[in-house]
mmCIF file of C-alpha atoms and ligand atoms in Angstrom:
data_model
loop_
_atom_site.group_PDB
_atom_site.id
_atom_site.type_symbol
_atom_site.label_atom_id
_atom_site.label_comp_id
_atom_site.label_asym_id
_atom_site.label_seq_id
_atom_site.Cartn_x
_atom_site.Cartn_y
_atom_site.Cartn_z
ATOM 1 C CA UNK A 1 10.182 13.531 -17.354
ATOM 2 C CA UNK A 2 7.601 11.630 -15.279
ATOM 3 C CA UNK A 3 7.046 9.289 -17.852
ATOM 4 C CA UNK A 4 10.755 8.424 -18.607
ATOM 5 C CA UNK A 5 11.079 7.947 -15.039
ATOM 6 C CA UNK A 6 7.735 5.414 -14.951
ATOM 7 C CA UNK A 7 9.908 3.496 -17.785
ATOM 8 C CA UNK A 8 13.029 3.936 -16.230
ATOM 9 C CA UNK A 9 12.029 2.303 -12.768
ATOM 10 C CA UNK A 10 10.094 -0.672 -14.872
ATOM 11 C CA UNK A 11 12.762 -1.422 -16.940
ATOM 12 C CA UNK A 12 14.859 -1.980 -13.448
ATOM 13 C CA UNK A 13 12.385 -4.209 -11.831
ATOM 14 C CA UNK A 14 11.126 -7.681 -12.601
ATOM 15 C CA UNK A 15 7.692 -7.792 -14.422
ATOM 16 C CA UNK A 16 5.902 -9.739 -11.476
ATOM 17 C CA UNK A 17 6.507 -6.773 -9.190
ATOM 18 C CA UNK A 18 3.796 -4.303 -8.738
ATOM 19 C CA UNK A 19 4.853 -0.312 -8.837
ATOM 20 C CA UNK A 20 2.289 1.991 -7.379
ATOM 21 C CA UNK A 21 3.003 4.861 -8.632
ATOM 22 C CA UNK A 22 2.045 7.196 -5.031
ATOM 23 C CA UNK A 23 0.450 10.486 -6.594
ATOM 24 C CA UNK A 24 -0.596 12.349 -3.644
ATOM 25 C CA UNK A 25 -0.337 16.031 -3.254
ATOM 26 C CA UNK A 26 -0.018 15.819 -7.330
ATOM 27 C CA UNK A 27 -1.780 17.055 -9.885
ATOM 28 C CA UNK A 28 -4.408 15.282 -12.668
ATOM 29 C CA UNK A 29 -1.945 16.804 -15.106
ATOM 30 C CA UNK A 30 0.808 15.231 -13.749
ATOM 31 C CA UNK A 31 -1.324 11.561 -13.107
ATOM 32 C CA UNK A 32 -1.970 11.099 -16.653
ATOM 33 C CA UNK A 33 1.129 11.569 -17.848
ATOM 34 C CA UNK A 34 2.286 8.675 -16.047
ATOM 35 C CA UNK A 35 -1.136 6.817 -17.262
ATOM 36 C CA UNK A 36 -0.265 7.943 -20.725
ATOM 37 C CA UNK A 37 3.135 5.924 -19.780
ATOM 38 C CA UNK A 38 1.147 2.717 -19.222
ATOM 39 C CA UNK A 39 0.761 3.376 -15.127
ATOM 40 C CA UNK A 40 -2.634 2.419 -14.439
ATOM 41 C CA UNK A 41 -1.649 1.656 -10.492
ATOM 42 C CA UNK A 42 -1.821 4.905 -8.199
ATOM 43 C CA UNK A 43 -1.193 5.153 -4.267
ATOM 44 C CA UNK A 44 -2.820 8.434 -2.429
ATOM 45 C CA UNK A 45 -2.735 8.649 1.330
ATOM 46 C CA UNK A 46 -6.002 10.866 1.752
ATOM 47 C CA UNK A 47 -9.338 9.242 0.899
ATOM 48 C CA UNK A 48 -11.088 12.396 -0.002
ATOM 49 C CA UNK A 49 -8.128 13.704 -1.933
ATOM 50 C CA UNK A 50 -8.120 10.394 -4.376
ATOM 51 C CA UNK A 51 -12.282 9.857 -4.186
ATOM 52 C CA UNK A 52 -11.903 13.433 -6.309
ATOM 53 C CA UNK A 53 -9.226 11.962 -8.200
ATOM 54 C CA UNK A 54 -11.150 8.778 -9.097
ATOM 55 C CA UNK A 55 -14.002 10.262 -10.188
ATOM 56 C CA UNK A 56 -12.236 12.895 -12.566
ATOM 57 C CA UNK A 57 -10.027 10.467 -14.200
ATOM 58 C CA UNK A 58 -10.030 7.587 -16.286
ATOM 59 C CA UNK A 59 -12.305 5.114 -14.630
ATOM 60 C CA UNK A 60 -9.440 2.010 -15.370
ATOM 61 C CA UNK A 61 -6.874 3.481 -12.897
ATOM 62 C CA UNK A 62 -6.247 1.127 -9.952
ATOM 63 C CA UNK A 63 -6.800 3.603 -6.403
ATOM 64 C CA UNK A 64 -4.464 2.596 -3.940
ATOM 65 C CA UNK A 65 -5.205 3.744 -0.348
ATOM 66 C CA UNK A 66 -1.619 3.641 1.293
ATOM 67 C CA UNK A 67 -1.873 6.308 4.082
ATOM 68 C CA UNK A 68 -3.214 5.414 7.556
ATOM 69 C CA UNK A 69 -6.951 4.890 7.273
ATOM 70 C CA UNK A 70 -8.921 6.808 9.236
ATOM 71 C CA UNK A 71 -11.889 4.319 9.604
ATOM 72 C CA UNK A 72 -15.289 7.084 9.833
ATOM 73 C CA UNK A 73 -13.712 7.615 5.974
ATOM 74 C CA UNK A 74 -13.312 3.935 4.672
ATOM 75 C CA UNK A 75 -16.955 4.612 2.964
ATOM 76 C CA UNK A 76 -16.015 7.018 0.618
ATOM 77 C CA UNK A 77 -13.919 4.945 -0.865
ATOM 78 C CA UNK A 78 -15.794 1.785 -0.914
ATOM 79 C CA UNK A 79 -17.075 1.941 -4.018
ATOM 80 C CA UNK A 80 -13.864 1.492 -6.446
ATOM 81 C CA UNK A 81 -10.877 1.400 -4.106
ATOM 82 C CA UNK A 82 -8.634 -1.638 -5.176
ATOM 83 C CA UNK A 83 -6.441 -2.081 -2.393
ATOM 84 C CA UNK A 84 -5.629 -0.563 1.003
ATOM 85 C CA UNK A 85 -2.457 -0.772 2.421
ATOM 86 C CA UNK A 86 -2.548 0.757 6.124
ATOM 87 C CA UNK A 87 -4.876 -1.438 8.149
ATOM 88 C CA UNK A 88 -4.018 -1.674 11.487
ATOM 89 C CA UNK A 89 -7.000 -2.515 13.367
ATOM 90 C CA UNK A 90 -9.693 -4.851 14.325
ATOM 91 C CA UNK A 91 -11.882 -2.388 13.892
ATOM 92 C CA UNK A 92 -10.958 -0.912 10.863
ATOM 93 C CA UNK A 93 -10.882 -4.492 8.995
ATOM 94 C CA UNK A 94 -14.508 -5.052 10.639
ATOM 95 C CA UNK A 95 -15.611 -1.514 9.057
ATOM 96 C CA UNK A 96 -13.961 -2.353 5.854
ATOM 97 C CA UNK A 97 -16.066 -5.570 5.779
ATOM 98 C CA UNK A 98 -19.323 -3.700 6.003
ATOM 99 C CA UNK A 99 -18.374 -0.889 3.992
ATOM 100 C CA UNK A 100 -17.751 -3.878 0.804
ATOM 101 C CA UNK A 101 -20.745 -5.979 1.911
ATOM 102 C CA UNK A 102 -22.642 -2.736 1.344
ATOM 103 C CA UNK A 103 -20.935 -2.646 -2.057
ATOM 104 C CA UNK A 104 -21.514 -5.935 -2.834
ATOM 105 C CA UNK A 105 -17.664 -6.509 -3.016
ATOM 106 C CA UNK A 106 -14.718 -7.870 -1.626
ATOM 107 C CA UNK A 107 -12.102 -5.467 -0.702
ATOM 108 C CA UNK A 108 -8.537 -6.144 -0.758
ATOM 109 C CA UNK A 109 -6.394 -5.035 2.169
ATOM 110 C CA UNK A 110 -2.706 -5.171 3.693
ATOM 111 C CA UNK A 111 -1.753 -5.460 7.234
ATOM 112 C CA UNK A 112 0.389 -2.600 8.426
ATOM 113 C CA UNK A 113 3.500 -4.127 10.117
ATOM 114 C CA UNK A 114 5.386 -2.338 12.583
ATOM 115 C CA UNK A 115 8.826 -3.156 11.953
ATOM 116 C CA UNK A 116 10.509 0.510 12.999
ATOM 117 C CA UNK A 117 10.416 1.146 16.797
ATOM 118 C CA UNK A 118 11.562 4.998 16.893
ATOM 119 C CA UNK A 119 9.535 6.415 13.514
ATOM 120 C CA UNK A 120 6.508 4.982 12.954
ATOM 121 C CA UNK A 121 2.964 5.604 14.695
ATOM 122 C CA UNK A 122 0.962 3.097 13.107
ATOM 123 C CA UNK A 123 0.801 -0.730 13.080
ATOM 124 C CA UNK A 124 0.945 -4.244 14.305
ATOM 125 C CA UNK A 125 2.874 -6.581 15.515
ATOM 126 C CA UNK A 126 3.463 -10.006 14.035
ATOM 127 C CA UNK A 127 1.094 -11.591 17.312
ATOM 128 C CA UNK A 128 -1.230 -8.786 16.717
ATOM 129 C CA UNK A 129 -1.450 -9.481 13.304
ATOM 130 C CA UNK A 130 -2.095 -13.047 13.756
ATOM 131 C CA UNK A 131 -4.805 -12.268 16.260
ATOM 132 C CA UNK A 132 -6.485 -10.054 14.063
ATOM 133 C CA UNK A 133 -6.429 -12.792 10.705
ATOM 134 C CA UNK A 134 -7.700 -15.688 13.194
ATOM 135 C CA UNK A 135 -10.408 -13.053 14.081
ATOM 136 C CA UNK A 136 -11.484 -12.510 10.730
ATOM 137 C CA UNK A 137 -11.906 -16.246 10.413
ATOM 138 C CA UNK A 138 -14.014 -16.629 13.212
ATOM 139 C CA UNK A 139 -15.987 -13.367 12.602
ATOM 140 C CA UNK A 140 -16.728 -15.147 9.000
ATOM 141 C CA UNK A 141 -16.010 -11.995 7.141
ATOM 142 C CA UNK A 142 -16.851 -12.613 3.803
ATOM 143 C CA UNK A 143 -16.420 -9.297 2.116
ATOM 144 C CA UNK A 144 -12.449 -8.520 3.029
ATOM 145 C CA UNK A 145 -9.365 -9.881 1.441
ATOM 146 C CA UNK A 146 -6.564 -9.450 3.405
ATOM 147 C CA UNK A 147 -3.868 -10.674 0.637
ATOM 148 C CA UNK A 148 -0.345 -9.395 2.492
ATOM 149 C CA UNK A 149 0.906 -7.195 4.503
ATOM 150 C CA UNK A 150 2.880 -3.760 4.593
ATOM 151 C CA UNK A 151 5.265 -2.490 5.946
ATOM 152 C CA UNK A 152 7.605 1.402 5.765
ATOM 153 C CA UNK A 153 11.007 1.175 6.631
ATOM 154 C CA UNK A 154 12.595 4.256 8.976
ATOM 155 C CA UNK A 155 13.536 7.687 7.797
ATOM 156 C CA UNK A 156 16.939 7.423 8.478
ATOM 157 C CA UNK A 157 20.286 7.804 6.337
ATOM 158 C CA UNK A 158 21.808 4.738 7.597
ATOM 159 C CA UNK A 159 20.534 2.007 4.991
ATOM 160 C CA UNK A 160 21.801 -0.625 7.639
ATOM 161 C CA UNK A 161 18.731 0.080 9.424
ATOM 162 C CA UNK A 162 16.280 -0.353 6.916
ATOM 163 C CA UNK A 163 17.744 -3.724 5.475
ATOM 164 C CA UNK A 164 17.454 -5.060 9.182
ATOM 165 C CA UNK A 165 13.877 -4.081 8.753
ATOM 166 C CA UNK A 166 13.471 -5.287 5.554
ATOM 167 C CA UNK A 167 15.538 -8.100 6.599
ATOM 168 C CA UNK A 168 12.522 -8.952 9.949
ATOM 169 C CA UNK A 169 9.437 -7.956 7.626
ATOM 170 C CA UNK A 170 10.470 -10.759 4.988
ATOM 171 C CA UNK A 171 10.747 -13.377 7.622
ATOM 172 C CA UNK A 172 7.474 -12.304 9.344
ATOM 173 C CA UNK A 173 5.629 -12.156 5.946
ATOM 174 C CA UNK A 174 7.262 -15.796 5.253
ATOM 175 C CA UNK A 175 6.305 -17.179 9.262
ATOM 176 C CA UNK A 176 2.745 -15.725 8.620
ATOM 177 C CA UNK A 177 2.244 -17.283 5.137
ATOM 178 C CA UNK A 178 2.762 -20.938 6.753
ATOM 179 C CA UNK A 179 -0.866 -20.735 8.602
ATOM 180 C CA UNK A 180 -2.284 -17.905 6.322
ATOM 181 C CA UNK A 181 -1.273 -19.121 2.677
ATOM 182 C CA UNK A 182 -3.555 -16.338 1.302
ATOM 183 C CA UNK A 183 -0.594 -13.710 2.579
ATOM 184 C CA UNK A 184 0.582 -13.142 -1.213
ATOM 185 C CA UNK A 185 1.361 -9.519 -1.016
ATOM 186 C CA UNK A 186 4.452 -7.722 0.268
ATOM 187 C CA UNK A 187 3.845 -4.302 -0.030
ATOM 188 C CA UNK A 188 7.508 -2.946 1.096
ATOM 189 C CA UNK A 189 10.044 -0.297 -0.583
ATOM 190 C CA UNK A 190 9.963 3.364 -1.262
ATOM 191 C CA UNK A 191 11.993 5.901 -3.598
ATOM 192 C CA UNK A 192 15.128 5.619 -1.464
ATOM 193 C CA UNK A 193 14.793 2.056 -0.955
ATOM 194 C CA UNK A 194 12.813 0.043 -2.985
ATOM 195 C CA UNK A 195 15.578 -1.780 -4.830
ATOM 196 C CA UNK A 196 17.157 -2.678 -1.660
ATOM 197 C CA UNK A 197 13.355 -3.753 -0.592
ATOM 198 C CA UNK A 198 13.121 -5.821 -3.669
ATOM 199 C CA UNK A 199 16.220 -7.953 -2.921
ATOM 200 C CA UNK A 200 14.732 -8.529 0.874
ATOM 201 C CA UNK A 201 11.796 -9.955 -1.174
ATOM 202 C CA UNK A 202 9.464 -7.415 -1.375
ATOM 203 C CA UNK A 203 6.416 -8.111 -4.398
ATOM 204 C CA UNK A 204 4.900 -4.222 -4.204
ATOM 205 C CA UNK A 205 6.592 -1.271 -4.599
ATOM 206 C CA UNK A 206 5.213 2.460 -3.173
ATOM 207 C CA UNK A 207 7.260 5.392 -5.440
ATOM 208 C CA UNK A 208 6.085 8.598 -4.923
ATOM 209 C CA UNK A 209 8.833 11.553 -5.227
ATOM 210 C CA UNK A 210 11.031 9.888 -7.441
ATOM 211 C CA UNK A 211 8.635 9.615 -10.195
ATOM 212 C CA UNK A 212 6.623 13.193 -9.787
ATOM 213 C CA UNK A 213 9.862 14.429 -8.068
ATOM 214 C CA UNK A 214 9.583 16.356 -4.349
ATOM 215 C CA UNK A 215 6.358 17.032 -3.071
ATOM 216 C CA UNK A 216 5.980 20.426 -1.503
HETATM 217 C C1 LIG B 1 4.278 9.030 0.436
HETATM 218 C C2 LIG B 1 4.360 7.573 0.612
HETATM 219 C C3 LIG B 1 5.147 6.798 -0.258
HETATM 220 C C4 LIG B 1 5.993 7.372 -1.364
HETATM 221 O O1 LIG B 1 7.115 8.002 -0.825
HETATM 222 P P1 LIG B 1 8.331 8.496 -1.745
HETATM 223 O O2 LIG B 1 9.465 8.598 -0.815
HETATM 224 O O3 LIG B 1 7.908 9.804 -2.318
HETATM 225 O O4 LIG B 1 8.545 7.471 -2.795
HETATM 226 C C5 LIG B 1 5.145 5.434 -0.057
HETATM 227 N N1 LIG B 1 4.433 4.844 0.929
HETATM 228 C C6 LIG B 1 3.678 5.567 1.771
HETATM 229 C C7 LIG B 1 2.920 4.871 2.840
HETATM 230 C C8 LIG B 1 3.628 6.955 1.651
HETATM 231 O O5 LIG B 1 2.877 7.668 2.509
#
């Protein structure tokens, strides 16, 4: 089941878009069956939760941080995470920075957008995020990548809603590639929505429930 769904979502997208395949709450059972598929990118939303997962399965899956990062925790995943989605701070990116340099790597992170003014906590806005990329300039912080940014549309029925937001991320991710041509990621699109995300120009897709199915 899991893996016909990993081939049934690929076979739907275009081969230069990225599919993390978000495993949280799920089993190592249930993670290699979509490795065994040929899924080798993952997506968990609590650091400890994938640092066990990491270091019980095969060491060439990609670990995918996409839950809000709770910065005393960015250490424990240091070591071998390959990309973190929810960064939303200053301080976080500056944490991040000496966490990698610690490392000796370069860590590759996304800017949390906040595009959804009723349903989301977290993120930035487009001035913020500026602010915080000129910052990283200045600072000369060598050992952080910020390569896109992210963004999660609103829980809501009405699809209307999300394409707006889909709609505003695209140009903001397009505006903010102008003076920061390293922006190549748009990490954007979920079960419900990430074909509509794709056709707003999203590059990264997050599915979760539609691959393992609901999460209890
Ligand atoms: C859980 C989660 C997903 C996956 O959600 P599904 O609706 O199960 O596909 C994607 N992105 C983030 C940030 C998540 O926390």
């Amino acid at each position: 089941m899991i893996q016909k769904k990993i081939k049934e979502i690929r076979d739907s997208i275009n081969k230069d878009i990225e599919l993390v395949a978000v495993s949280k709450t799920k089993s190592k059972k249930e993670i290699l069956e979509a490795y065994n598929a040929g899924q080798k990118v993952f997506g968990e939303n609590k650091i400890q939760e994938m640092t066990v997962k990491h270091e019980e399965l095969p060491k060439d899956i990609k670990w995918h941080m996409v839950g809000h990062v709770q910065s005393n925790k960015i250490k424990y995943m240091a070591p071998y995470v390959e990309l973190v989605h929810g960064i939303d701070s200053l301080k976080s990116v500056k944490i991040l920075n000496k966490e990698a340099k610690k490392n000796n790597r370069v860590i590759k992170c996304l800017l949390q957008l906040k595009i959804s003014e009723e349903f989301t906590k977290f993120g930035l806005s487009k001035i913020e995020i500026e602010s915080i990329l000129n910052s990283i300039n200045i600072l000369g912080l060598k050992n952080i990548n910020v390569a896109g940014i992210m963004t999660i549309g609103s829980f809501t029925e009405n699809m209307n809603v999300v394409i707006k937001e889909f709609e505003k991320s695209k140009k903001i991710f397009d505006e903010l590639k102008i003076t920061f041509p390293n922006l190549k990621i748009l990490s954007m699109g979920m079960s419900n929505d990430y074909k509509m995300a794709i056709k707003h120009g999203s590059n990264m897709i997050r599915v979760g429930s539609l691959i393992f199915g609901k999460r209890i």
